[in-house]
Coordinates of C-alpha atoms and ligand atoms in Angstrom, one line a residue:
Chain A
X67 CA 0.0 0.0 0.0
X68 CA 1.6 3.6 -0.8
X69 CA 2.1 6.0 1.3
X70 CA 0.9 9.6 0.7
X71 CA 2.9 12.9 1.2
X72 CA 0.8 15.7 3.4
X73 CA 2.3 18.7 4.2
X74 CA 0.7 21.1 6.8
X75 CA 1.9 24.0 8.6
X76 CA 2.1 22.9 12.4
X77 CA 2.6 25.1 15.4
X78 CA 3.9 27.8 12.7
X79 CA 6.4 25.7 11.0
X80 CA 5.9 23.9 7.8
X81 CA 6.2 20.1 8.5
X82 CA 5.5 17.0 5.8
X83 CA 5.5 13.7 6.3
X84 CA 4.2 10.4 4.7
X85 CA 1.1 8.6 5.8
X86 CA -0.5 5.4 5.2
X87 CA -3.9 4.7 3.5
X88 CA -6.4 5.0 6.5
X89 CA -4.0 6.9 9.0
X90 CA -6.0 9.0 11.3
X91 CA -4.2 12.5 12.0
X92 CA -3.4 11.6 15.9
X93 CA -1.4 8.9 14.9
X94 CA 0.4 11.1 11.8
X95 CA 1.1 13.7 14.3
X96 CA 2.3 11.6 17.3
X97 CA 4.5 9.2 15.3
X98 CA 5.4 10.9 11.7
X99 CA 5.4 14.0 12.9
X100 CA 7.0 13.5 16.7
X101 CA 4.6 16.0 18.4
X102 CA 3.7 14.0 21.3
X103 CA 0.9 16.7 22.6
X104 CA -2.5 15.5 21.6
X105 CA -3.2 12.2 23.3
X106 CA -4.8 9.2 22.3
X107 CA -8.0 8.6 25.0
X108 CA -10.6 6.2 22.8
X109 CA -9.9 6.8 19.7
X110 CA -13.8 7.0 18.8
X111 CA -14.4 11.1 19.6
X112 CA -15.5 10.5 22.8
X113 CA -12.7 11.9 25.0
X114 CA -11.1 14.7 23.7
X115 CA -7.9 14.2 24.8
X116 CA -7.1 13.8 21.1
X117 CA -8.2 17.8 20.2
X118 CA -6.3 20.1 18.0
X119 CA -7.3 23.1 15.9
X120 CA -7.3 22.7 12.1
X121 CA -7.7 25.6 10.6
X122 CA -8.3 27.2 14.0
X123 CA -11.4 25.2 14.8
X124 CA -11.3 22.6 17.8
X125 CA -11.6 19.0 16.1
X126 CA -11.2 15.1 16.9
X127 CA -7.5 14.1 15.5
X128 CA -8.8 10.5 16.0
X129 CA -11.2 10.9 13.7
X130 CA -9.3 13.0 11.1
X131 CA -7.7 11.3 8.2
X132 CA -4.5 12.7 7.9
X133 CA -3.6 13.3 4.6
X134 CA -7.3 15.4 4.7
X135 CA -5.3 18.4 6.6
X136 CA -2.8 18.8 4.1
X137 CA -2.2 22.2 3.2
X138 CA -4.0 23.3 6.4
X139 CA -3.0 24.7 9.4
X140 CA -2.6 22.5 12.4
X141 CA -2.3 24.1 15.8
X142 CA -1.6 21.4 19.1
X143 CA -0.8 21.9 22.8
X144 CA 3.0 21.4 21.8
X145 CA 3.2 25.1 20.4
X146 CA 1.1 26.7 22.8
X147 CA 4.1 28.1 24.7
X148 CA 6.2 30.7 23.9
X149 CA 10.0 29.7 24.4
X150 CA 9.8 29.6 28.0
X151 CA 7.1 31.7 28.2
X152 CA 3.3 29.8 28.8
X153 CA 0.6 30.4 27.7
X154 CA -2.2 32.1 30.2
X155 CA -4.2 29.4 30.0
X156 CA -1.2 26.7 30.9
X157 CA -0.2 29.2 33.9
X158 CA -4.0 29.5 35.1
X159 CA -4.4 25.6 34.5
X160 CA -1.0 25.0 36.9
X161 CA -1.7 27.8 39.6
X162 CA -5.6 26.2 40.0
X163 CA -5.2 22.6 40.2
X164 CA -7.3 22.3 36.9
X165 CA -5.0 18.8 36.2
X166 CA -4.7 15.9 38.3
X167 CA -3.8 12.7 36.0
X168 CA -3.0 15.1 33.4
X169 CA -4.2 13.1 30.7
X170 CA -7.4 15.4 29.2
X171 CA -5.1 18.6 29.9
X172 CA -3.6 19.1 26.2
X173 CA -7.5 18.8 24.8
X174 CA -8.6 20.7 27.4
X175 CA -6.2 23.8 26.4
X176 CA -7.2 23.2 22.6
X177 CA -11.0 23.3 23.6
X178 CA -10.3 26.3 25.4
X179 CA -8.0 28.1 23.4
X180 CA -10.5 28.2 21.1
X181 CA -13.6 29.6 22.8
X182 CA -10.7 32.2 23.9
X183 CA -9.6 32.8 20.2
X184 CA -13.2 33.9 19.3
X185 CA -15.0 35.1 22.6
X186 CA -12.1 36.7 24.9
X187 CA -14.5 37.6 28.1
X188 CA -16.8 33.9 27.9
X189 CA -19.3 33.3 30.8
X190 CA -19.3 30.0 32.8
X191 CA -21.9 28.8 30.7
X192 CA -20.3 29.1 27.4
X193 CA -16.8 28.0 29.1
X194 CA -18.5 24.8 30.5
X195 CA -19.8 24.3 26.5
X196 CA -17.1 25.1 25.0
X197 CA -15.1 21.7 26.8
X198 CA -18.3 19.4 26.8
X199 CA -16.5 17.5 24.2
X200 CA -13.6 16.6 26.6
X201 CA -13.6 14.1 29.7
X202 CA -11.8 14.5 32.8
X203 CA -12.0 11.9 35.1
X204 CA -10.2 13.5 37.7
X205 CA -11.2 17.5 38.4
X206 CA -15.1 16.9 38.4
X207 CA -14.5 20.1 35.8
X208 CA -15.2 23.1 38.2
X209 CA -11.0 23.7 38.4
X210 CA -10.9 23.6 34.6
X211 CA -13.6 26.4 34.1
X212 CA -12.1 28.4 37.0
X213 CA -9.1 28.3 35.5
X214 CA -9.8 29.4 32.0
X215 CA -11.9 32.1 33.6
X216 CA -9.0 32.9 35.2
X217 CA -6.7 33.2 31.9
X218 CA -9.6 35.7 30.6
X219 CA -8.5 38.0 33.8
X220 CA -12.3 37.6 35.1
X221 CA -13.3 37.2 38.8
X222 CA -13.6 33.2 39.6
X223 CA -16.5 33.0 41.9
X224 CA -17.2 30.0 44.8
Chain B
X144 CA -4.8 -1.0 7.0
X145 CA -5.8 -1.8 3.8
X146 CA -7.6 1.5 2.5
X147 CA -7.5 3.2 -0.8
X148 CA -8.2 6.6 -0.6
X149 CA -10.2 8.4 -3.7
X150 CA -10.9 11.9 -4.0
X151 CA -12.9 13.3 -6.9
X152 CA -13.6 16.5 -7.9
X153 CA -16.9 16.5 -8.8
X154 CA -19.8 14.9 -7.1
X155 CA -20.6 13.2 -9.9
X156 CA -17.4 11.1 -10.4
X157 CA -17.4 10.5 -6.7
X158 CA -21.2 9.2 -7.1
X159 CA -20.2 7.0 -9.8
X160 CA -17.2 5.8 -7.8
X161 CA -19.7 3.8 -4.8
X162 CA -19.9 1.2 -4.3
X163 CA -20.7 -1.7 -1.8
X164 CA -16.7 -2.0 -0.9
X165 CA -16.4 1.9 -0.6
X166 CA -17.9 4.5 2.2
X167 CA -18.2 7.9 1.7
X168 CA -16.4 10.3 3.9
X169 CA -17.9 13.5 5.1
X170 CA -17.1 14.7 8.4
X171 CA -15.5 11.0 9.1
X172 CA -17.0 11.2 13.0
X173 CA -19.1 7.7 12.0
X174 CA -16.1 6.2 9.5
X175 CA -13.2 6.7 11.1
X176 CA -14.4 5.4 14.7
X177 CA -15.1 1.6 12.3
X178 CA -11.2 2.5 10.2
X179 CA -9.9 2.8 14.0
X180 CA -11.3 0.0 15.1
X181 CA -10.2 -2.3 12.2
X182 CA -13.3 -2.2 9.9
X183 CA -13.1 -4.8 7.4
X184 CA -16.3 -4.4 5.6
X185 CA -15.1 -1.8 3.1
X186 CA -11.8 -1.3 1.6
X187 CA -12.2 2.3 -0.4
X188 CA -12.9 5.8 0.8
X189 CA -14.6 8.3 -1.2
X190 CA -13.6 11.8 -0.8
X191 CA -15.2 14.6 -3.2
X192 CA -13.9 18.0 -2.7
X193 CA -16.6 19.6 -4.9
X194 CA -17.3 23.0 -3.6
X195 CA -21.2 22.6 -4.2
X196 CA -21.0 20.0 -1.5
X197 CA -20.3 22.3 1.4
X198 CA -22.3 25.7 -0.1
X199 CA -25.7 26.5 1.4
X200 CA -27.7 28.8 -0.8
X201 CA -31.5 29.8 -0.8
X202 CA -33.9 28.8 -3.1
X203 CA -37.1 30.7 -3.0
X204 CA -39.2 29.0 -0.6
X205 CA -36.4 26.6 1.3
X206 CA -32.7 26.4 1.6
X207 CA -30.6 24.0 -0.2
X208 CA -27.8 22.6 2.2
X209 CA -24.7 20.9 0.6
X210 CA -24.6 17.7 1.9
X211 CA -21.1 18.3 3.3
X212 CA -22.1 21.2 5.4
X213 CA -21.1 20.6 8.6
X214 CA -23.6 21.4 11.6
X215 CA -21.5 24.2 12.9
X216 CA -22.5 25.7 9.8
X217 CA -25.9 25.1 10.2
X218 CA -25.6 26.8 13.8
X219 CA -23.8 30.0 12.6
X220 CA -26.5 30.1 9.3
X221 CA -28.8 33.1 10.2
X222 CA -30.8 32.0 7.3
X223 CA -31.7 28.4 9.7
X224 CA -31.8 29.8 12.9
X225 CA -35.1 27.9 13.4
X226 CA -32.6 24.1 13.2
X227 CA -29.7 25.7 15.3
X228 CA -31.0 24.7 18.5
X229 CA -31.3 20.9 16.7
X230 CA -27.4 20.8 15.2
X231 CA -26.3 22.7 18.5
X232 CA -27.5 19.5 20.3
X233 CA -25.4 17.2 18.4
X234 CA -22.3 16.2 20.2
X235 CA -19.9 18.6 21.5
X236 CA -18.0 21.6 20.1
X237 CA -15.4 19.4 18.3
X238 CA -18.3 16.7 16.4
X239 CA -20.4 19.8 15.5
X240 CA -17.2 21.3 13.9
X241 CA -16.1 18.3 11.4
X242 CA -20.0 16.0 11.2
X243 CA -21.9 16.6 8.7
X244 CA -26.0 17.0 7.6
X245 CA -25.3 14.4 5.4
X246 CA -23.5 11.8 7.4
X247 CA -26.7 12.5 10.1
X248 CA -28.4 10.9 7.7
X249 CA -27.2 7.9 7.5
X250 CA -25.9 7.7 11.2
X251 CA -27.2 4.9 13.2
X252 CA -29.3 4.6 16.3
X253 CA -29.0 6.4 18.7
X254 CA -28.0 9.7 16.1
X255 CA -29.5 10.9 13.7
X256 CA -30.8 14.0 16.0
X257 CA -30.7 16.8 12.8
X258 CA -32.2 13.9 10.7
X259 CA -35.4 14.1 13.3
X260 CA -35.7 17.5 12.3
X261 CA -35.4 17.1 8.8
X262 CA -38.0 14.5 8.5
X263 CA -40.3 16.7 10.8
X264 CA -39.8 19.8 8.4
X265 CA -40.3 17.5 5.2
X266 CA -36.7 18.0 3.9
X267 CA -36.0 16.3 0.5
X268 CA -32.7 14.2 0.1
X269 CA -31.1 14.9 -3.7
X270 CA -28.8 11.7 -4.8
X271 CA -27.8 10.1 -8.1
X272 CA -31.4 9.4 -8.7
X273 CA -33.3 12.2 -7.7
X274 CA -35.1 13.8 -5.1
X275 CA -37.1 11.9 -2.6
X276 CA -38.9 12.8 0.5
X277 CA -36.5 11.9 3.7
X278 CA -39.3 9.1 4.7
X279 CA -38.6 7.8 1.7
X280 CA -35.0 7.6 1.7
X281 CA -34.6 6.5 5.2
X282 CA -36.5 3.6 4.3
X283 CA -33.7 2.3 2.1
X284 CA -31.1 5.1 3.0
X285 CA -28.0 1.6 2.2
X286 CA -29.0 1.5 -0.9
X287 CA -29.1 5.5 -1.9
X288 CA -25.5 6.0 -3.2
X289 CA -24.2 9.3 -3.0
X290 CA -26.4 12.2 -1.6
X291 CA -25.3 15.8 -2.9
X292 CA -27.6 18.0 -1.2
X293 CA -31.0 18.4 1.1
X294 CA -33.5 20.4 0.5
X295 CA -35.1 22.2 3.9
X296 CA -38.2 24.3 3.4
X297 CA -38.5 26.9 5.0
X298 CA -41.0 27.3 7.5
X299 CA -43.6 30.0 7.1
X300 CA -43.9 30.4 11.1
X301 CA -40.3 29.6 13.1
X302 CA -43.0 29.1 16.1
X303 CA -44.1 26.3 14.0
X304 CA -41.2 24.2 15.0
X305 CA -40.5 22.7 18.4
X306 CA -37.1 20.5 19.3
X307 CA -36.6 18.6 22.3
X308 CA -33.8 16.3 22.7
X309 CA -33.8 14.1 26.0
X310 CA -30.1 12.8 27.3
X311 CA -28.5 12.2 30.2
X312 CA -25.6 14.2 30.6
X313 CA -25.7 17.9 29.6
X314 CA -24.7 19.5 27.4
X315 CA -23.1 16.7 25.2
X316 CA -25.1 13.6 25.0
X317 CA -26.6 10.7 23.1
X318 CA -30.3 10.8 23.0
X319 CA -32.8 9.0 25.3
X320 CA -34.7 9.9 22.6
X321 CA -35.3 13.2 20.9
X322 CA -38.7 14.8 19.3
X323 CA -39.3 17.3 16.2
X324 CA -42.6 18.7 15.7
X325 CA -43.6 20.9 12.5
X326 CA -47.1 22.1 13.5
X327 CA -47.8 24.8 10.4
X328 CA -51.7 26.8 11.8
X329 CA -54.1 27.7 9.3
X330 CA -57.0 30.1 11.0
X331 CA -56.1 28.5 14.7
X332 CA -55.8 24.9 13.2
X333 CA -53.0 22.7 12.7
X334 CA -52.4 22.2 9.4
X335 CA -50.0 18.9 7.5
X336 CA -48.3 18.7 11.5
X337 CA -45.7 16.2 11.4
X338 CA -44.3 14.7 14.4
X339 CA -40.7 13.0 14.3
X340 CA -39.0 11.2 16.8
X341 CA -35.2 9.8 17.3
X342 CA -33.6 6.5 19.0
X343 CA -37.3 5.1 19.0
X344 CA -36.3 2.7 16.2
X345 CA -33.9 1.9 13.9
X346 CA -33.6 5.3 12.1
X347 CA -35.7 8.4 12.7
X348 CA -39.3 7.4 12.6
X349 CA -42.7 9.8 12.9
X350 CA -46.0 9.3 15.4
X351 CA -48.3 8.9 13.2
X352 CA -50.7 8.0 16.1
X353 CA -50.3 11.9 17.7
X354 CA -50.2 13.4 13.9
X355 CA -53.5 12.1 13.6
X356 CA -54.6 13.4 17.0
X357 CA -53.7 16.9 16.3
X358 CA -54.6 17.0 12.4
X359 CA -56.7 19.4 12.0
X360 CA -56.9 21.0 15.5
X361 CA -56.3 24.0 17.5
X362 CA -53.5 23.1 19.7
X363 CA -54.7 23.0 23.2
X364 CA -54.1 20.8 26.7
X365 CA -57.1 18.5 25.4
X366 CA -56.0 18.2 22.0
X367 CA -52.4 17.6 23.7
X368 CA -53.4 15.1 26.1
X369 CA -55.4 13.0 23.1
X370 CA -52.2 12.8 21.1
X371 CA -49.8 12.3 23.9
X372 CA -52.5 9.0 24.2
X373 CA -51.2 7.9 21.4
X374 CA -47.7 8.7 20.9
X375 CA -46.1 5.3 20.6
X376 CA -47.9 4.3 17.5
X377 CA -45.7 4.5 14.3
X378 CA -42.8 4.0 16.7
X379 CA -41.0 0.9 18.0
X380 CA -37.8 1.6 20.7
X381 CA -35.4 -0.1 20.9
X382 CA -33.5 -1.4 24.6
X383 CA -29.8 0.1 24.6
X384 CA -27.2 1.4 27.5
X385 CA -28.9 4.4 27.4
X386 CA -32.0 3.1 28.5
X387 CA -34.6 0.6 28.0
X388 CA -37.2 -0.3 25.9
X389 CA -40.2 -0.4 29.0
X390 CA -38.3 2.7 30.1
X391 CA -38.8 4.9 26.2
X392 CA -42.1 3.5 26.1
X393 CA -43.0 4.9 29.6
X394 CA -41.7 8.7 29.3
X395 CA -42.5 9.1 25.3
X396 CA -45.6 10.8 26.0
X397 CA -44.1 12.9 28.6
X398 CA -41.7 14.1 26.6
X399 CA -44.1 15.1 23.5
X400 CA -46.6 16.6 25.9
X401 CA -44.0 19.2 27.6
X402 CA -43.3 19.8 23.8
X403 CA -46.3 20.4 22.7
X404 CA -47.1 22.6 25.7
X405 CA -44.1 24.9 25.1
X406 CA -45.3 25.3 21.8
X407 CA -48.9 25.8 22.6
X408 CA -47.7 28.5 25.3
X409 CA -45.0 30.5 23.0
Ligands
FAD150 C1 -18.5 11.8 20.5 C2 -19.6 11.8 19.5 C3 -20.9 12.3 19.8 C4 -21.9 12.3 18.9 N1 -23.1 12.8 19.3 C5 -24.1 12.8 18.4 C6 -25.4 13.4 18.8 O1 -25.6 13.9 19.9 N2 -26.4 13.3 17.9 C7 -26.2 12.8 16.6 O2 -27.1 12.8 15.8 N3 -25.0 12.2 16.3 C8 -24.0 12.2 17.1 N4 -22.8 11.7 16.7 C9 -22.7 11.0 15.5 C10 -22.2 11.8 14.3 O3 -21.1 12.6 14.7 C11 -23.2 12.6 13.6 O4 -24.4 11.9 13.3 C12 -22.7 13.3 12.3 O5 -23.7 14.1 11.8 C13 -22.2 12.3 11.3 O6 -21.7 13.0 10.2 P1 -20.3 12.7 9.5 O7 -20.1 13.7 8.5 O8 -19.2 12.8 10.6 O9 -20.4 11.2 9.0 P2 -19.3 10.3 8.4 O10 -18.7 9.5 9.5 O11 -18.5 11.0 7.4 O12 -20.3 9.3 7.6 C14 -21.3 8.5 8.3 C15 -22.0 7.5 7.4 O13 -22.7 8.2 6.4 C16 -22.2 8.0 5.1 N5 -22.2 9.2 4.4 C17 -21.8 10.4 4.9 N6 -22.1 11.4 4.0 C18 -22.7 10.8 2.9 C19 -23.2 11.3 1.6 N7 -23.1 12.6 1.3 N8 -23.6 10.4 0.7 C20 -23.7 9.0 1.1 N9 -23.2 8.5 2.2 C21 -22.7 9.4 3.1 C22 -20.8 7.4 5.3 O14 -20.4 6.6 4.2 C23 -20.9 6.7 6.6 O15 -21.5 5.4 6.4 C24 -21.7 11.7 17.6 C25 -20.5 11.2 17.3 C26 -19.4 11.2 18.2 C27 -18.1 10.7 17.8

C-alpha cells in the first residue's frame, strides 16, 4: 500500500511527512510527525484528549484522516508556549489545580484556546460548553472552568 | 490498513465511484471510529472535494444545504436559525465542527438528531437518482448511493417548529430519545403537522398516532393530552445502554406533551 505525502503547517512551522492509507491524524502527528501533545484517549471522539485546531477550529485528531489536513493549518498543545514563556491558560491551569492525571489537559487547552480565540471575556456557561466535548475523570471540571476564567483575567467566583 | 483513498472532484465522479466495498467520507465522525477499530467491511474511501458540497444557498421558498455542510455551519447560518438549537445538540463543540447534515443521515441509532428535524420539516434528500422525500430515503437510506444536497423548506412560522432532545448528561449527549414537531396553523388549526421522533427505532421514525390526534386541531391541553394517548404508535424503541425499551415507552408521552405545551404556550 503507498504511502501519501501531506504537508501542513504545524505550530507555525511547515512540516511534511508520509502517511498510510487510512492513517488518522493523531497517529500522523504523534509518530510521523514526533509531536507527542495531543493524546490518544478512545480513539472514537468520545474523550477529547485527542483535540487540536485545524484551521483554527477545535476537532477530533482521531477521527481525522491525515492526509485530509494537508495544506491546512494544524495548531496542538505542543506550540502553545512561547519559548519559555506559557501560555495564560497553561499558567492559570497549573496555579488552580485544573489537572490531576494530566491526561485530558492538552484537549482541554485546545477546547479552550478556542472559545478564547473567538469570545475573549466567555461566561461559565459558554466556558462549560465550550469543553463538553472533553472528559476529565479527575477535576469533576469546576478547576478547569475556573481556571480558564482565570486566563480571561475575570473574577472566579465559589 | 488496507484502505484506498479516492478523491474526486466533482460529485458526480465521486457518485459513480460507490460502491458496496467503498464509504463515503464526510465529516468521518461515524467512519473513522469503524477505520480505527479495524473495519473490514469496506476497503475504499470516497472523498469529493466539490465545492457545491459544502455551499448552502437559498432557493425561493427553502434552503438547499450541501450535503457536506457541517452542523457548525448550520448553527452560525442566520438563514436556519429555526434548526440551530437541533445541530447545536449534536455532540460537543469538536463533532459539530467536522459531522456533517449528510453523514446525520445515515448515522445509526441512537444519532441521527438533525435527521429528526429534517423529517419533521419534510426535507427532500437529492442523490444520483433524484429527489425523494427523507421518509422515503430513510427507508432504504444503504442503498441510496451518494447524496449531494437536502432540501429544507422553509418554515412560514419559526414558532411552527419545536425541538426537544432528552439525554442524560448535559450538554453533550446521546439521546434517550429526541422529538421534532412541524405544526404549520391555518385560522387557529393545525395544518400537515408532522411529528418526528429519534432512537425510537432503527432510524428516525414519525408518530403517526399523535399526527393524527392533532390534524386538524387547535393546539390546546385537550388536544395535547389525546395525542400524547397515542404517541407510541408509528414508533417501535429499541433497549440500549442508554435506557430501555419499558423505560422509552413509559416517558414518550411525557416528553411530547411538555413539547407540545411549550409550543402551545410560545
Ligand atoms: C462523541 C460523538 C458524539 C456524537 N453525538 C451525536 C449526537 O448527539 N447526535 C447525533 O445525531 N449524532 C452524534 N454523533 C454521530 C455523528 O457525529 C453525527 O451523526 C454526524 O452528523 C455524522 O456525520 P459525519 O459527516 O461525521 O459522518 P461520516 O462519519 O463521514 O459518515 C457517516 C456515514 O454516512 C455515510 N455518508 C456520509 N455522507 C454521505 C453522503 N453525502 N452520501 C452518502 N453517504 C454518506 C458514510 O459513508 C458513513 O457510512 C456523535 C459522534 C461522536 C463521535
Amino acid at each position: 500500500m503507498g504511502k501519501t505525502p501531506v504537508t501542513l503547517t504545524l505550530n507555525k512551522a511547515e512540516r511534511a511527512g508520509f502517511t498510510d492509507p487510512g492513517e488518522n491524524l493523531l497517529n500522523f502527528l504523534r509518530r510521523g510527525l514526533g509531536d507527542l501533545s495531543p493524546k490518544y484517549g478512545c480513539g472514537q471522539g468520545t474523550c477529547g484528549a485527542c483535540t487540536v485546531l485545524i484551521d483554527g477550529e477545535p476537532q477530533l485528531s482521531c477521527l481525522v484522516l491525515a492526509e485530509t489536513v494537508s495544506g491546512k493549518t494544524v495548531n496542538t498543545t505542543g506550540g502553545l508556549a512561547d519559548g519559555a514563556q506559557l501560555h495564560a491558560l497553561q499558567t492559570a491551569f497549573m496555579d488552580g489545580f485544573a489537572a490531576q492525571c494530566g491526561y485530558c489537559t492538552p484537549g482541554m487547552l485546545m477546547a479552550a484556546k478556542a472559545l478564547l480565540d473567538r469570545n475573549p471575556r466567555p461566561s461559565r456557561d459558554e466556558i462549560a460548553e465550550a469543553i463538553s466535548g472533553n472528559l476529565c475523570r479527575c477535576t469533576g471540571y469546576a478547576p478547569i472552568i475556573d481556571a480558564i476564567l482565570a486566563a480571561t483575567g475575570q473574577q472566579v467566583q465559589g | 490498513m488496507a484502505f484506498t483513498i479516492e478523491t474526486y472532484a466533482t460529485t458526480a465522479e465521486a457518485a459513480r465511484a460507490m460502491g458496496a466495498d467503498a464509504r463515503f467520507l464526510a465529516g468521518g465522525t461515524l467512519v473513522m471510529r469503524d477505520v480505527n477499530a479495524g473495519d473490514q467491511s469496506f476497503t475504499r474511501i470516497i472523498r469529493s472535494t466539490d465545492p457545491a458540497l459544502t455551499a448552502i444557498r437559498g432557493t425561493g421558498d427553502g434552503i438547499s444545504v450541501g450535503a457536506c455542510v457541517t452542523l457548525h455551519q448550520i448553527v452560525a447560518n442566520p438563514d436556519l436559525a429555526f434548526l440551530a438549537p437541533v445541530a447545536r445538540q449534536v455532540g460537543g463543540p469538536q463533532v459539530r465542527n467536522m459531522g456533517t447534515v449528510g453523514g446525520n443521515l445515515f448515522a445509526p441509532h441512537p444519532y441521527g438528531d438533525f435527521t429528526v428535524a429534517l423529517l419533521a420539516i419534510g426535507a427532500k434528500v437529492t442523490t444520483a437518482q433524484g429527489q425523494k422525500p427523507v421518509d422515503d430515503f430513510l427507508r432504504d437510506r444503504d442503498r441510496s448511493g451518494l447524496v449531494t444536497e437536502i432540501l429544507i423548506p422553509r418554515p412560514r412560522d419559526p414558532g411552527s417548529f419545536g425541538w426537544h432532545k432528552v439525554s442524560r448528561t448535559k450538554p453533550k449527549g446521546a439521546s434517550v430519545m429526541s422529538i421534532a414537531a412541524y405544526l404549520p396553523r391555518e385560522g387557529g388549526r393545525i395544518r400537515n403537522v408532522r411529528i418526528a421522533f429519534g432512537a425510537m427505532g432503527g432510524h428516525p421514525l414519525r408518530a403517526t398516532g399523535a399526527e393524527r390526534a392533532l390534524e386538524g386541531q387547535s393546539l390546546d391541553a385537550s388536544t395535547i393530552a389525546r395525542a400524547a394517548a397515542v404517541t407510541l404508535e408509528g414508533l417501535s424503541p429499541p433497549t440500549d445502554p442508554l435506557a430501555s425499551e419499558w423505560y422509552r415507552r413509559e416517558v414518550a408521552a411525557v416528553h411530547l406533551t411538555r413539547l407540545l405545551t411549550r409550543m402551545e404556550r410560545s
